[in-house]
């Protein structure tokens, strides 16, 4: 059985082949018929994704940064229909592939307590939209994003029907941001337009609002997987593994800080500390090794981050009481969402209708309370508590080391994403929160079936 983050030569060559194919196709598109080339390439990737649905899920989880970078290098700008089509393509691929696996393995999809609470939450969310619909853009976006970025990934990961494929999903989730490290450094060093940005990302679409958080969280995913799997792996840590960790963690921390993603980096450190103290069973020597790498990587990365980025990060805290700044704005949004909840405590003001139709309080608990009321808040909190409880029971119970490592990793992602949700993101765009919850649900159900 393969361990997490251990690639065979076949896997590496497959990825090199896919990457080479994408590069060749990108060049051909400028010369030959775009439709024909795109159709052939899409068909090839679709077959690959159906055969490996965990690969398509990993693209949606941590690989969208490659999608934006490829568009940038092709001179194309993303728009809603194109990005929506990209996600639909991935979703159809992994759901179709997952259903095939389910039928092939002759397994029935069973609902657990987490699944029931998940269904109740999003049933109430959609009912809230239809009951309180005010035709505002925020509400429309939330109900449109939910199937693509929450519901499909949550059930899609459970359709993989094996722990081995979930392990491969985490492996691929490391690989995608790792593939972008060298191109991103190239843009940082030799592209003056991108290098001089206050919040660095390796692409810039002048007509569109840039979201550095998507870029940063891809590297937070990489760091968290490396830290957890290195701490609790069975084998002795080899010199090769030490070098690999250093080569991946240092640039990853650099990119998170350079993107100006304060809450992502701060919550990543909290999650690692929480994992160190309460979840990991690693020996002191191994904990010290990981601690040294993370601290050393942070110091090195910090010293090479641009002055404009550091001044941006510092200014957000120094100007927290100045009207118009992001920190001040968020405190005002907290107050507005709280007032919405106090005025409509039972069923809320309706999805997307908080903050007078803005629908983005930057705090998941206030968002759910204001828009879905006590009804939605109780379901959401119950779902979170049940997920943590099931994960801890699984980790402390009987089972293979590999299964427990998967559960520990999923619990770490759940904790990290929940902390991020206290400062940012919307409930219907948080694939990093709900997909690990789907893994927790699958692993706990799978153990009950085996027992």
Coordinates of C-alpha atoms in Angstrom, one line a residue:
X1 CA 0.0 0.0 0.0
X2 CA 1.4 3.4 -0.9
X3 CA 1.9 6.0 1.7
X4 CA 0.7 9.6 1.4
X5 CA 3.1 11.7 -0.6
X6 CA 5.1 8.9 -2.2
X7 CA 4.9 8.9 -6.0
X8 CA 5.8 6.0 -8.2
X9 CA 7.8 6.6 -11.4
X10 CA 4.6 5.8 -13.4
X11 CA 2.7 8.7 -11.7
X12 CA 5.5 11.1 -12.3
X13 CA 5.7 10.2 -16.0
X14 CA 1.9 10.5 -16.3
X15 CA 2.1 14.1 -15.0
X16 CA 5.0 15.0 -17.2
X17 CA 3.1 13.7 -20.2
X18 CA 0.0 15.7 -19.3
X19 CA 2.1 18.8 -18.7
X20 CA 3.9 18.4 -22.0
X21 CA 0.6 17.8 -23.8
X22 CA -0.9 21.0 -22.3
X23 CA 2.2 23.0 -23.3
X24 CA 2.2 21.6 -26.9
X25 CA -1.5 22.3 -27.2
X26 CA -1.0 25.8 -26.0
X27 CA 1.5 26.4 -28.8
X28 CA -0.7 24.8 -31.4
X29 CA -3.7 26.9 -30.4
X30 CA -2.0 30.0 -31.7
X31 CA -1.5 28.4 -35.1
X32 CA -4.2 25.9 -35.8
X33 CA -8.0 25.6 -35.3
X34 CA -8.7 26.4 -31.7
X35 CA -11.9 24.4 -31.5
X36 CA -10.4 21.1 -32.9
X37 CA -7.3 21.3 -30.7
X38 CA -9.3 22.2 -27.6
X39 CA -11.8 19.4 -28.3
X40 CA -9.1 16.8 -28.7
X41 CA -7.2 18.0 -25.6
X42 CA -10.5 18.2 -23.6
X43 CA -11.4 14.6 -24.6
X44 CA -8.0 13.3 -23.6
X45 CA -8.1 15.0 -20.2
X46 CA -11.7 14.0 -19.6
X47 CA -10.8 10.3 -20.1
X48 CA -7.8 10.7 -17.8
X49 CA -10.0 12.3 -15.1
X50 CA -12.7 9.7 -15.4
X51 CA -10.1 7.0 -14.9
X52 CA -8.5 9.0 -12.0
X53 CA -11.4 11.0 -10.4
X54 CA -9.1 11.7 -7.4
X55 CA -6.9 13.7 -9.9
X56 CA -9.8 15.9 -11.0
X57 CA -10.8 16.5 -7.3
X58 CA -7.2 17.5 -6.6
X59 CA -7.3 20.0 -9.4
X60 CA -10.3 21.7 -7.9
X61 CA -8.9 21.5 -4.4
X62 CA -5.4 22.9 -5.0
X63 CA -4.8 23.1 -8.7
X64 CA -6.9 26.1 -9.9
X65 CA -3.8 28.2 -9.5
X66 CA -2.3 26.3 -12.5
X67 CA -5.5 27.1 -14.5
X68 CA -5.1 30.8 -13.9
X69 CA -1.4 30.7 -14.6
X70 CA -2.0 28.9 -18.0
X71 CA -4.6 31.5 -18.9
X72 CA -2.2 34.3 -18.1
X73 CA 0.6 32.8 -20.2
X74 CA -1.8 32.2 -23.1
X75 CA -2.8 35.9 -22.9
X76 CA -6.4 35.1 -22.0
X77 CA -8.5 36.6 -19.2
X78 CA -10.8 34.5 -17.1
X79 CA -14.5 35.3 -17.1
X80 CA -17.4 33.7 -15.2
X81 CA -18.6 31.4 -18.0
X82 CA -15.1 30.1 -18.7
X83 CA -14.2 29.5 -15.1
X84 CA -17.6 28.0 -14.5
X85 CA -17.1 25.7 -17.5
X86 CA -13.7 24.7 -16.0
X87 CA -15.3 23.6 -12.7
X88 CA -18.2 21.9 -14.5
X89 CA -15.7 19.9 -16.6
X90 CA -13.9 18.8 -13.4
X91 CA -17.2 17.9 -11.6
X92 CA -18.7 15.9 -14.4
X93 CA -15.3 14.0 -14.7
X94 CA -15.0 13.0 -11.0
X95 CA -18.7 12.3 -10.4
X96 CA -18.9 10.1 -13.5
X97 CA -15.6 8.4 -12.6
X98 CA -16.7 8.0 -9.0
X99 CA -20.1 6.4 -9.9
X100 CA -18.2 4.0 -12.2
X101 CA -15.9 3.1 -9.2
X102 CA -19.0 2.6 -7.0
X103 CA -20.6 0.3 -9.4
X104 CA -17.4 -1.5 -10.2
X105 CA -16.7 -2.2 -6.5
X106 CA -20.4 -3.1 -6.0
X107 CA -20.8 -0.7 -3.1
X108 CA -23.8 1.2 -1.9
X109 CA -23.6 4.9 -1.0
X110 CA -24.7 5.1 2.6
X111 CA -25.5 8.3 4.5
X112 CA -24.0 9.0 7.8
X113 CA -24.9 11.5 10.5
X114 CA -22.5 14.1 9.0
X115 CA -24.1 13.6 5.6
X116 CA -27.6 14.1 7.0
X117 CA -26.6 17.3 8.7
X118 CA -24.8 18.5 5.5
X119 CA -28.0 17.9 3.4
X120 CA -30.2 19.6 6.0
X121 CA -27.9 22.7 6.0
X122 CA -27.9 23.1 2.3
X123 CA -31.6 22.3 1.9
X124 CA -32.3 25.1 4.4
X125 CA -29.9 27.3 2.5
X126 CA -31.7 26.9 -0.8
X127 CA -35.1 27.2 0.9
X128 CA -33.9 30.4 2.4
X129 CA -33.1 31.7 -1.1
X130 CA -36.5 31.0 -2.5
X131 CA -38.3 32.3 0.6
X132 CA -36.4 35.6 0.9
X133 CA -35.3 36.1 -2.6
X134 CA -34.6 39.8 -3.3
X135 CA -32.9 39.2 -6.7
X136 CA -29.6 40.5 -5.4
X137 CA -26.3 39.4 -6.9
X138 CA -24.8 38.1 -3.6
X139 CA -27.7 35.7 -3.1
X140 CA -27.6 34.5 -6.7
X141 CA -23.9 33.9 -6.5
X142 CA -24.1 31.9 -3.3
X143 CA -26.7 29.5 -4.6
X144 CA -24.9 29.1 -7.9
X145 CA -21.5 28.5 -6.2
X146 CA -22.8 25.9 -3.7
X147 CA -23.3 23.0 -6.1
X148 CA -19.9 23.5 -7.7
X149 CA -17.6 24.4 -4.8
X150 CA -19.2 22.6 -1.9
X151 CA -21.9 19.9 -2.7
X152 CA -20.1 18.2 -5.6
X153 CA -16.7 18.0 -3.9
X154 CA -18.2 16.8 -0.6
X155 CA -20.0 13.8 -2.2
X156 CA -17.4 13.4 -5.0
X157 CA -14.6 12.6 -2.6
X158 CA -16.8 9.9 -1.0
X159 CA -17.5 8.3 -4.3
X160 CA -13.8 7.3 -4.6
X161 CA -14.7 4.3 -2.6
X162 CA -11.2 3.5 -1.3
X163 CA -8.7 4.9 1.1
X164 CA -6.0 4.3 -1.5
X165 CA -7.6 6.8 -3.9
X166 CA -8.0 9.3 -1.1
X167 CA -4.3 9.0 -0.4
X168 CA -3.6 9.7 -4.0
X169 CA -5.9 12.7 -3.9
X170 CA -3.7 14.2 -1.1
X171 CA -0.6 13.3 -3.1
X172 CA -1.9 15.1 -6.2
X173 CA -2.9 18.1 -4.0
X174 CA 0.8 18.5 -3.1
X175 CA 1.9 18.1 -6.7
X176 CA -0.1 20.9 -8.3
X177 CA 1.2 23.8 -6.2
X178 CA 4.7 22.2 -6.3
X179 CA 4.6 22.3 -10.1
X180 CA 4.0 26.1 -10.0
X181 CA 7.0 26.9 -7.7
X182 CA 9.6 27.4 -10.4
X183 CA 7.3 29.3 -12.8
X184 CA 6.1 31.5 -9.9
X185 CA 9.7 32.3 -9.0
X186 CA 10.5 33.1 -12.6
X187 CA 7.6 35.6 -12.6
X188 CA 8.7 37.1 -9.3
X189 CA 12.3 37.6 -10.5
X190 CA 11.9 38.5 -14.1
X191 CA 8.4 40.0 -14.5
X192 CA 8.6 43.6 -13.2
X193 CA 4.8 44.0 -13.4
X194 CA 4.1 41.1 -11.1
X195 CA 7.2 41.6 -8.8
X196 CA 6.1 45.1 -7.9
X197 CA 2.6 44.1 -6.9
X198 CA 1.9 44.7 -3.2
X199 CA 0.3 41.2 -3.0
X200 CA 2.3 38.9 -5.3
X201 CA 0.6 36.3 -7.5
X202 CA 2.2 34.9 -10.7
X203 CA -0.6 36.2 -13.0
X204 CA -2.3 39.5 -13.5
X205 CA -5.6 40.0 -15.4
X206 CA -5.9 43.8 -15.7
X207 CA -9.6 43.8 -16.3
X208 CA -10.4 41.5 -13.4
X209 CA -10.1 41.8 -9.6
X210 CA -7.2 39.6 -8.4
X211 CA -7.7 37.1 -5.6
X212 CA -4.3 36.4 -3.9
X213 CA -6.0 34.1 -1.4
X214 CA -6.6 31.4 -4.0
X215 CA -2.9 31.4 -4.7
X216 CA -1.9 31.5 -1.1
X217 CA -4.2 28.7 0.1
X218 CA -2.8 26.3 -2.6
X219 CA 0.6 26.6 -0.8
X220 CA -1.1 26.3 2.7
X221 CA -2.5 23.0 1.4
X222 CA 1.0 21.9 0.4
X223 CA 2.6 22.9 3.7
X224 CA -0.1 21.3 5.9
X225 CA 0.1 18.0 4.0
X226 CA 3.9 17.9 4.3
X227 CA 3.9 18.7 8.0
X228 CA 1.2 16.2 9.0
X229 CA 2.5 13.3 6.9
X230 CA 6.1 13.9 7.9
X231 CA 5.3 14.0 11.6
X232 CA 3.2 10.8 11.6
X233 CA 4.7 8.7 8.9
X234 CA 5.9 5.2 9.9
X235 CA 9.2 5.2 8.2
X236 CA 12.4 6.9 9.4
X237 CA 12.9 10.4 7.9
X238 CA 15.6 10.0 5.2
X239 CA 18.0 12.7 4.2
X240 CA 16.3 12.8 0.8
X241 CA 12.9 13.5 2.5
X242 CA 14.5 16.3 4.6
X243 CA 15.9 18.0 1.5
X244 CA 12.5 17.6 -0.3
X245 CA 10.7 19.2 2.7
X246 CA 13.1 22.1 2.7
X247 CA 12.8 22.7 -1.0
X248 CA 9.0 22.7 -0.9
X249 CA 8.2 24.4 2.5
X250 CA 10.5 27.4 2.2
X251 CA 9.1 28.7 -1.2
X252 CA 5.6 27.8 -0.1
X253 CA 5.8 30.0 3.0
X254 CA 7.4 32.7 0.9
X255 CA 4.5 32.7 -1.5
X256 CA 1.9 32.7 1.3
X257 CA 3.5 35.8 2.9
X258 CA 4.2 37.5 -0.5
X259 CA 0.5 37.1 -1.3
X260 CA -0.3 39.3 1.7
X261 CA -2.6 36.5 3.1
X262 CA -2.2 37.4 6.8
X263 CA -5.1 35.2 8.1
X264 CA -4.1 32.2 6.0
X265 CA -0.5 32.2 7.3
X266 CA -1.4 33.0 10.9
X267 CA -4.1 30.3 11.0
X268 CA -1.7 27.8 9.4
X269 CA 0.8 28.3 12.2
X270 CA -2.0 28.0 14.8
X271 CA -3.2 24.7 13.1
X272 CA 0.3 23.3 13.1
X273 CA 0.7 24.2 16.8
X274 CA -2.7 22.6 17.6
X275 CA -1.7 19.5 15.7
X276 CA 1.6 19.3 17.5
X277 CA 0.1 19.5 20.9
X278 CA -3.3 17.6 20.7
X279 CA -3.3 15.3 17.7
X280 CA 0.2 14.1 16.7
X281 CA 1.8 11.1 18.4
X282 CA 5.2 11.8 16.9
X283 CA 8.4 11.6 18.9
X284 CA 10.0 14.7 20.3
X285 CA 12.9 14.5 17.9
X286 CA 10.6 14.5 14.9
X287 CA 8.6 17.4 16.3
X288 CA 11.7 19.4 16.8
X289 CA 12.8 18.7 13.3
X290 CA 9.5 19.9 11.8
X291 CA 9.5 22.9 14.1
X292 CA 13.0 23.9 13.0
X293 CA 12.1 23.6 9.3
X294 CA 8.9 25.7 9.7
X295 CA 10.6 28.4 11.8
X296 CA 13.7 28.5 9.6
X297 CA 11.5 28.6 6.4
X298 CA 9.4 31.5 7.8
X299 CA 12.5 33.5 8.7
X300 CA 14.1 33.0 5.3
X301 CA 10.9 33.7 3.5
X302 CA 10.2 36.9 5.5
X303 CA 13.7 38.3 4.7
X304 CA 13.1 38.0 0.9
X305 CA 9.5 39.3 0.8
X306 CA 9.3 42.7 -1.0
X307 CA 9.1 45.9 1.1
X308 CA 5.8 46.8 -0.5
X309 CA 4.2 43.6 0.7
X310 CA 5.6 44.0 4.2
X311 CA 4.4 47.6 4.4
X312 CA 0.9 46.5 3.2
X313 CA 0.7 43.8 5.9
X314 CA 1.9 46.3 8.6
X315 CA -0.5 49.0 7.4
X316 CA -3.6 46.8 7.7
X317 CA -3.0 46.5 11.4
X318 CA -1.7 50.0 12.1
X319 CA -4.7 51.5 10.3
X320 CA -7.3 49.2 12.0
X321 CA -9.2 52.2 13.4
X322 CA -9.1 54.2 10.2
X323 CA -12.3 54.2 8.2
X324 CA -12.0 52.6 4.7
X325 CA -9.3 50.1 5.7
X326 CA -9.9 46.3 5.5
X327 CA -9.7 45.6 9.2
X328 CA -12.0 48.5 10.1
X329 CA -14.4 47.4 7.3
X330 CA -14.6 43.9 8.7
X331 CA -15.4 45.1 12.2
X332 CA -18.2 47.1 10.7
X333 CA -19.4 44.1 8.8
X334 CA -19.4 42.0 12.0
X335 CA -21.7 44.6 13.6
X336 CA -24.1 44.7 10.7
X337 CA -24.3 40.9 10.5
X338 CA -24.9 40.7 14.3
X339 CA -27.7 43.3 14.0
X340 CA -29.3 41.2 11.2
X341 CA -29.3 38.2 13.4
X342 CA -30.7 40.1 16.4
X343 CA -33.5 41.5 14.3
X344 CA -34.3 38.1 12.6
X345 CA -33.0 35.5 15.1
X346 CA -35.1 32.4 14.2
X347 CA -34.8 32.0 10.4
X348 CA -32.4 34.9 9.5
X349 CA -32.7 37.5 6.7
X350 CA -32.2 35.0 3.9
X351 CA -29.1 33.7 2.2
X352 CA -27.1 36.6 0.6
X353 CA -29.2 39.3 2.2
X354 CA -27.1 40.2 5.2
X355 CA -25.3 43.6 5.3
X356 CA -28.0 45.1 3.2
X357 CA -27.4 42.6 0.3
X358 CA -23.7 42.3 0.5
X359 CA -23.8 38.9 2.1
X360 CA -20.1 38.7 3.1
X361 CA -19.6 39.3 6.9
X362 CA -16.1 37.7 6.8
X363 CA -17.1 35.3 9.6
X364 CA -18.8 32.0 9.0
X365 CA -20.7 31.9 12.3
X366 CA -22.1 35.4 11.8
X367 CA -22.9 34.7 8.2
X368 CA -24.9 31.6 9.0
X369 CA -26.6 33.2 12.0
X370 CA -27.5 36.4 10.1
X371 CA -28.7 34.7 6.9
X372 CA -30.0 31.3 8.2
X373 CA -30.9 32.2 11.8
X374 CA -30.7 29.9 14.8
X375 CA -32.1 27.0 12.7
X376 CA -29.1 27.2 10.3
X377 CA -26.6 27.9 13.0
X378 CA -27.6 24.9 15.1
X379 CA -27.3 22.6 12.1
X380 CA -24.0 24.1 11.1
X381 CA -22.5 23.9 14.7
X382 CA -23.9 20.3 15.1
X383 CA -22.3 19.3 11.8
X384 CA -18.9 20.7 12.9
X385 CA -19.0 19.1 16.4
X386 CA -20.1 15.7 15.0
X387 CA -17.2 15.8 12.4
X388 CA -14.6 16.6 15.1
X389 CA -16.0 13.9 17.4
X390 CA -16.1 11.2 14.8
X391 CA -12.5 12.1 13.7
X392 CA -11.2 11.9 17.3
X393 CA -13.0 8.6 18.0
X394 CA -11.5 7.2 14.8
X395 CA -8.0 8.4 15.6
X396 CA -8.1 7.0 19.1
X397 CA -9.7 3.7 18.1
X398 CA -8.5 0.6 16.3
X399 CA -7.4 0.7 12.7
X400 CA -4.4 0.9 10.4
X401 CA -1.8 3.6 10.7
X402 CA -2.5 4.7 7.1
X403 CA -6.3 5.1 7.8
X404 CA -5.5 7.1 11.0
X405 CA -3.1 9.3 9.1
X406 CA -5.7 10.1 6.5
X407 CA -8.2 11.0 9.3
X408 CA -5.5 13.2 11.1
X409 CA -4.8 15.0 7.8
X410 CA -8.5 15.6 7.1
X411 CA -9.1 16.8 10.7
X412 CA -6.1 19.2 10.4
X413 CA -7.6 20.7 7.2
X414 CA -11.0 21.0 8.8
X415 CA -9.5 22.9 11.8
X416 CA -7.4 25.1 9.5
X417 CA -10.3 25.9 7.2
X418 CA -12.6 26.7 10.1
X419 CA -10.1 29.2 11.5
X420 CA -9.8 30.8 8.1
X421 CA -13.6 31.0 7.9
X422 CA -13.6 33.1 11.0
X423 CA -12.0 35.9 9.0
X424 CA -12.8 35.3 5.4
X425 CA -14.6 33.2 2.7
X426 CA -18.3 32.6 2.1
X427 CA -20.1 29.4 3.2
X428 CA -20.7 28.4 -0.5
X429 CA -17.1 28.8 -1.7
X430 CA -15.2 26.8 0.9
X431 CA -14.1 23.6 -0.8
X432 CA -11.2 23.5 1.6
X433 CA -13.6 23.1 4.5
X434 CA -16.3 20.8 3.2
X435 CA -14.2 18.3 1.2
X436 CA -12.1 17.2 4.2
X437 CA -15.4 16.9 6.1
X438 CA -16.5 14.5 3.3
X439 CA -13.4 12.5 3.9
X440 CA -14.1 12.4 7.7
X441 CA -17.6 11.2 6.9
X442 CA -16.4 8.5 4.5
X443 CA -13.7 7.1 6.8
X444 CA -16.0 7.0 9.8
X445 CA -18.7 5.2 7.8
X446 CA -16.2 2.8 6.2
X447 CA -14.9 1.7 9.6
X448 CA -18.4 1.0 10.8
X449 CA -19.1 -1.1 7.8
X450 CA -15.8 -3.1 8.4
X451 CA -16.7 -3.6 12.0

